[in-house]
Coordinates of C-alpha atoms and ligand atoms in Angstrom, one line a residue:
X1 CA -7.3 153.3 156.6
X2 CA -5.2 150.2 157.5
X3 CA -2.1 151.5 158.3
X4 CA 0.0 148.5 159.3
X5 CA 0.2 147.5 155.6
X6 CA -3.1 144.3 156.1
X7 CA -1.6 144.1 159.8
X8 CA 1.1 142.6 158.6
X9 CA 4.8 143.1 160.1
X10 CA 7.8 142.2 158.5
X11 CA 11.1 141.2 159.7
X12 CA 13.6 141.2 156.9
X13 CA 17.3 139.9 157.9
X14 CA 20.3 141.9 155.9
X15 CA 22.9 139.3 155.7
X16 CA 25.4 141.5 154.3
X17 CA 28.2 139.9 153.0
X18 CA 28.8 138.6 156.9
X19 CA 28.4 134.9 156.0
X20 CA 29.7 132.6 153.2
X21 CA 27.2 130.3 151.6
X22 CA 28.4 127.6 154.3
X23 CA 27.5 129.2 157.2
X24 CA 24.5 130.6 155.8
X25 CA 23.0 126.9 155.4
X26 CA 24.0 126.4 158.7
X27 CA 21.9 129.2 160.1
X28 CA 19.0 128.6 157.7
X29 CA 19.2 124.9 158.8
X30 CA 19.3 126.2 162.2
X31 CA 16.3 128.4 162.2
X32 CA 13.8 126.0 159.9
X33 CA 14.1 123.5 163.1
X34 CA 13.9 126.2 165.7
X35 CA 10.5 127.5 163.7
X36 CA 8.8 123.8 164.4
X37 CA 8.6 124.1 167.7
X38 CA 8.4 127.9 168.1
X39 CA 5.5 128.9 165.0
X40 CA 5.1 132.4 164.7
X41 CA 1.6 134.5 163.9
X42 CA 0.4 134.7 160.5
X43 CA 0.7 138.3 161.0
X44 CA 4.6 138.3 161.3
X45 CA 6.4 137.4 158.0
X46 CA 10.1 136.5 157.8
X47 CA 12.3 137.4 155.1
X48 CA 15.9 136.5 155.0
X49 CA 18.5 138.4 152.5
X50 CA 21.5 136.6 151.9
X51 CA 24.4 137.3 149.9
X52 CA 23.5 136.5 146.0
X53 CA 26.0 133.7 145.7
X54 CA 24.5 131.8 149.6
X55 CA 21.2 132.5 148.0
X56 CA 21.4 130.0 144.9
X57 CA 22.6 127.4 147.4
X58 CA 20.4 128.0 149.9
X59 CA 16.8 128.3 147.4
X60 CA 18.4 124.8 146.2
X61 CA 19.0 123.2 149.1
X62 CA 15.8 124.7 150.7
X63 CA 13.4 124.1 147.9
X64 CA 11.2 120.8 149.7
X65 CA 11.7 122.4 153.4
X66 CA 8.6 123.6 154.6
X67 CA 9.1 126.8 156.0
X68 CA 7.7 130.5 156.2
X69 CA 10.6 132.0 156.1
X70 CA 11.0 133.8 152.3
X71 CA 14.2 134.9 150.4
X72 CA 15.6 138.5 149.5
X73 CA 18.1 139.6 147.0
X74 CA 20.0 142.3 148.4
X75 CA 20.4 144.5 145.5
X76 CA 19.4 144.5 141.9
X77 CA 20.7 145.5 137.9
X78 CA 17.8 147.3 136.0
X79 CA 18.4 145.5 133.2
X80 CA 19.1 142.0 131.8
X81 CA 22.0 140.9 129.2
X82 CA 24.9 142.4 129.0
X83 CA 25.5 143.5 132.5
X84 CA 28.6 142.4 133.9
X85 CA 28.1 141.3 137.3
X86 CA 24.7 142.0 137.6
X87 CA 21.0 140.4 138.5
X88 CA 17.6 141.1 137.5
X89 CA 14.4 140.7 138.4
X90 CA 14.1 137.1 136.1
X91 CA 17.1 135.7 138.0
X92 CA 15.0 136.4 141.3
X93 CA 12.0 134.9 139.8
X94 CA 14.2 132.0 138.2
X95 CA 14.5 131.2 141.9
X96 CA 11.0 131.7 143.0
X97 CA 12.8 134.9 144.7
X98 CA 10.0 137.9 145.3
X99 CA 11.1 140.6 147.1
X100 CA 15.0 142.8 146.6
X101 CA 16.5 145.8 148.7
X102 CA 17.0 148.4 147.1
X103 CA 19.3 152.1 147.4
X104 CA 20.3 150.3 150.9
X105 CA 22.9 153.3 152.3
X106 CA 26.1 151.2 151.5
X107 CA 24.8 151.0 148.4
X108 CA 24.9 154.4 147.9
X109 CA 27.7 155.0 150.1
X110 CA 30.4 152.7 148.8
X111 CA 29.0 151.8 145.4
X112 CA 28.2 155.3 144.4
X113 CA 24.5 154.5 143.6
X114 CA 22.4 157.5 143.0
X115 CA 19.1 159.0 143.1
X116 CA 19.1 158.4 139.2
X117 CA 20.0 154.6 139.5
X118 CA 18.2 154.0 142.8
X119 CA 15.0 154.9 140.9
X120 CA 16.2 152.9 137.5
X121 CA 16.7 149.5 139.8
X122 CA 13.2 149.8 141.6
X123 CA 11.0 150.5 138.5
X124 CA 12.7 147.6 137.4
X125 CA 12.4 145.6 139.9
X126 CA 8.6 146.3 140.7
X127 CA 8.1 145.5 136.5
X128 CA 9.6 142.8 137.1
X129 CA 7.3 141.4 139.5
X130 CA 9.4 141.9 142.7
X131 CA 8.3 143.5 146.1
X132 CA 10.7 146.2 146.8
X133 CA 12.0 147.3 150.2
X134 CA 13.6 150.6 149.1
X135 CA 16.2 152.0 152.0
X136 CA 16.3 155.6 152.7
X137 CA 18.0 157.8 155.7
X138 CA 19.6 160.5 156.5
X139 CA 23.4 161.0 157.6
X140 CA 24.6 162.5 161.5
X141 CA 24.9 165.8 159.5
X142 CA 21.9 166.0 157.8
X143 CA 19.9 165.0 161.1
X144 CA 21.8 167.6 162.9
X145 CA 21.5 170.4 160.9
X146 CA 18.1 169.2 161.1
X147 CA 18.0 168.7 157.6
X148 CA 16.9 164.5 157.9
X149 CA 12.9 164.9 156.5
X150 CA 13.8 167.2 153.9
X151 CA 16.4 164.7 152.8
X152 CA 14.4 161.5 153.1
X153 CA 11.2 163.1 151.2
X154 CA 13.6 164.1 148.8
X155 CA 14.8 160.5 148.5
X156 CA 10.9 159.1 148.0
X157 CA 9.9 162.2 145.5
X158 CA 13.2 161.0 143.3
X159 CA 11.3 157.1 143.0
X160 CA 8.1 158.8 142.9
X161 CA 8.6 160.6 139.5
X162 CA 8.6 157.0 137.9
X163 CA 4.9 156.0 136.8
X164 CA 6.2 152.5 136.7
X165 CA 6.8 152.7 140.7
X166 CA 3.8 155.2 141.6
X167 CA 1.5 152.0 139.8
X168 CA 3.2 149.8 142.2
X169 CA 2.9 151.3 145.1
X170 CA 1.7 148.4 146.5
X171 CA 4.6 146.2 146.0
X172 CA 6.8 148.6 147.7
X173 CA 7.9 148.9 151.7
X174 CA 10.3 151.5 152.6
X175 CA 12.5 150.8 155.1
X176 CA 14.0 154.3 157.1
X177 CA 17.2 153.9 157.5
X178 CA 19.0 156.7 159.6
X179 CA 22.4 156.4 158.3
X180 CA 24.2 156.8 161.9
X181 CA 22.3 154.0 163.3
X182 CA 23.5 151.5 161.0
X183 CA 25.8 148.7 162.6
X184 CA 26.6 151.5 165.4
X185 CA 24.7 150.1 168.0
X186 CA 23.3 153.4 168.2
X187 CA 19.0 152.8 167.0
X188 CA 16.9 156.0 166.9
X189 CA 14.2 156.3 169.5
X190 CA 11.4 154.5 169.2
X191 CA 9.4 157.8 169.0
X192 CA 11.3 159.6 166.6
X193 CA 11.5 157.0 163.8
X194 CA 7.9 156.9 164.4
X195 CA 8.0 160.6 163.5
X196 CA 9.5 159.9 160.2
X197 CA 7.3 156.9 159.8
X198 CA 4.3 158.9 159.9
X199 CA 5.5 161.2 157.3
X200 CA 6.7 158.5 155.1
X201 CA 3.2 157.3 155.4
X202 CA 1.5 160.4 154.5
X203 CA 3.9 160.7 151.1
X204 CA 2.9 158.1 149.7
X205 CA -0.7 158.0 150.9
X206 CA -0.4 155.3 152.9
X207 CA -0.2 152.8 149.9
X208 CA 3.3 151.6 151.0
X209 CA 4.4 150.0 154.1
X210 CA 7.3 152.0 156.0
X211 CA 9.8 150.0 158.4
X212 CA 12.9 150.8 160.7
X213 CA 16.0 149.7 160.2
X214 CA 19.3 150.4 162.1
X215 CA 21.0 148.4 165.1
X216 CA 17.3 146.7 165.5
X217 CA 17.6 143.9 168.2
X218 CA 16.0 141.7 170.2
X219 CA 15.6 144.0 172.9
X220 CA 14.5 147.2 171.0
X221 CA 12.5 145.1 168.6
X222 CA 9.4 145.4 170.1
X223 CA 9.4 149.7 170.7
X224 CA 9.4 150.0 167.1
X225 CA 6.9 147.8 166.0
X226 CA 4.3 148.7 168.7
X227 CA 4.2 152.0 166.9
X228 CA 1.5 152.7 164.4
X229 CA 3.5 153.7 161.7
X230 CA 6.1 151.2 161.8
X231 CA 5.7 147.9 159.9
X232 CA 8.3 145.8 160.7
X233 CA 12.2 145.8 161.1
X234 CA 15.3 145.5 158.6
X235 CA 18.1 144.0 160.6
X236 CA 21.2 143.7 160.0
X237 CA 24.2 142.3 162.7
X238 CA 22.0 141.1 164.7
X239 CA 19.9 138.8 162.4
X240 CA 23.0 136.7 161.5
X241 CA 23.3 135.0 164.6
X242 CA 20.8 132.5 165.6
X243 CA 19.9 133.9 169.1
X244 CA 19.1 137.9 167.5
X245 CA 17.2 136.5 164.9
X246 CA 15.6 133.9 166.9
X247 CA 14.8 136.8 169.4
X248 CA 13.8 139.0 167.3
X249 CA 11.5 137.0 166.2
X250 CA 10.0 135.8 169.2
X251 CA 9.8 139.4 170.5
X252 CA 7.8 140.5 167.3
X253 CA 5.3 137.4 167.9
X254 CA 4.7 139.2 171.6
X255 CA 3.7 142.0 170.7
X256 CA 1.8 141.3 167.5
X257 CA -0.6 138.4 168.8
Ligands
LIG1 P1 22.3 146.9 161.5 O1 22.1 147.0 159.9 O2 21.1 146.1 162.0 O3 23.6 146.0 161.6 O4 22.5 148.2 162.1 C1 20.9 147.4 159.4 C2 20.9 147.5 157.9 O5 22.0 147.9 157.4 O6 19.9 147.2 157.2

């Protein structure tokens, strides 16, 4: 069974809402010139997730640049139309956008999204025609009351009861996300996300990819994705300046050639 989703590994950059659409150009501008002369394997794929508002300019702006890097939404509605303040999967695709985060944890921590509307925005999304990296993770608590893989299966069994998502399995990646490693500095070992990875895997019977995500940088990159369960990386800090992304990069082509 192929484990490492075709062999591929993907690095997917979180911009947050760290940069306006200015200074995302800049470091999109930045990293299209530094990928000339520094090519990456065709195993590796790069996807950046900027904030909704940088990614209209920067899809414009970047429409005629050849590049391998790809665009993200960072979050998605589940629905078209009257949705104030919402996207769906047609805006994406009105962009030539393909892939979205979803049920990322400050989603669900500071915009109340829930198990219910986590699983609403993926079926969507996958209908749609999008590839969905779908966060999940535990909190400090739940890991040390030793609670963290009851809590993450429980997160993948609430998307799982969608027939919509279970015939898309294939479009999906899930990305685990331990909540306290998240812009803390702090990643999990190597070996223990590998754990979690592993039973990830076997939930969904290998169909979907599983990554790591959580204070990922250029020099932990590479302990995560030499493991056989892991993927890729979702980064966050670290991918919006040009040297982590640059390095992550670069790391990721070292140990995947
Ligand atoms: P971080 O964020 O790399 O800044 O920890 C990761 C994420 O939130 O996806």
């Amino acid at each position: 069974m192929e484990i490492k989703f075709f062999g591929m590994t993907h690095i997917i950059a979180n911009w947050k809402d760290y940069l306006t659409p200015a200074e995302s150009v800049k470091l999109f501008t930045r990293l299209v010139v530094w990928e000339k002369t520094h090519p990456w394997p065709k195993n590796i794929s790069v996807t950046v997730a900027p904030s909704a508002l940088a990614l209209g300019v920067l899809t414009e702006k970047f429409k005629r640049t050849k590049t391998r890097i790809s665009f993200a939404l960072q979050d998605i509605g589940w629905a078209e139309g009257a949705y104030t303040g919402a996207l769906s999967a047609r805006d994406a695709r009105a962009l030539g956008v393909r892939t979205v985060l979803v049920g990322h944890s400050e989603r669900r921590q500071y915009f109340g999204e829930d198990e219910k509307m986590i699983c609403k925005k993926t079926a969507a999304a996958l209908a749609g025609g999008l590839r969905v990296i779908l966060c999940v993770g535990e909190t400090k608590d739940e890991r040390q009351s030793g609670r963290a893989v009851a809590v993450v299966r429980g997160q993948i069994e609430s998307i799982l009861k969608d027939s919509v998502v279970v015939a898309h399995l294939n479009r999906l990646l899930i990305a685990y996300e331990p909540r306290w490693a998240i812009g803390t500095g702090i990643p999990i070992e190597s070996s223990e996300a590998e754990v979690m990875h592993a039973k990830i895997a076997g939930q969904v019977s290998e169909r979907a990819a599983v990554l790591y995500g959580g204070s990922v940088t250029p020099q932990n990159v590479a302990g995560f994705i030499a493991r056989e369960h892991t993927a890729g990386v979702l980064v966050g800090s670290a991918s919006t300046k040009f040297t982590g992304l640059t390095g992550i990069i670069a790391r990721a082509a070292r140990v995947r050639v």
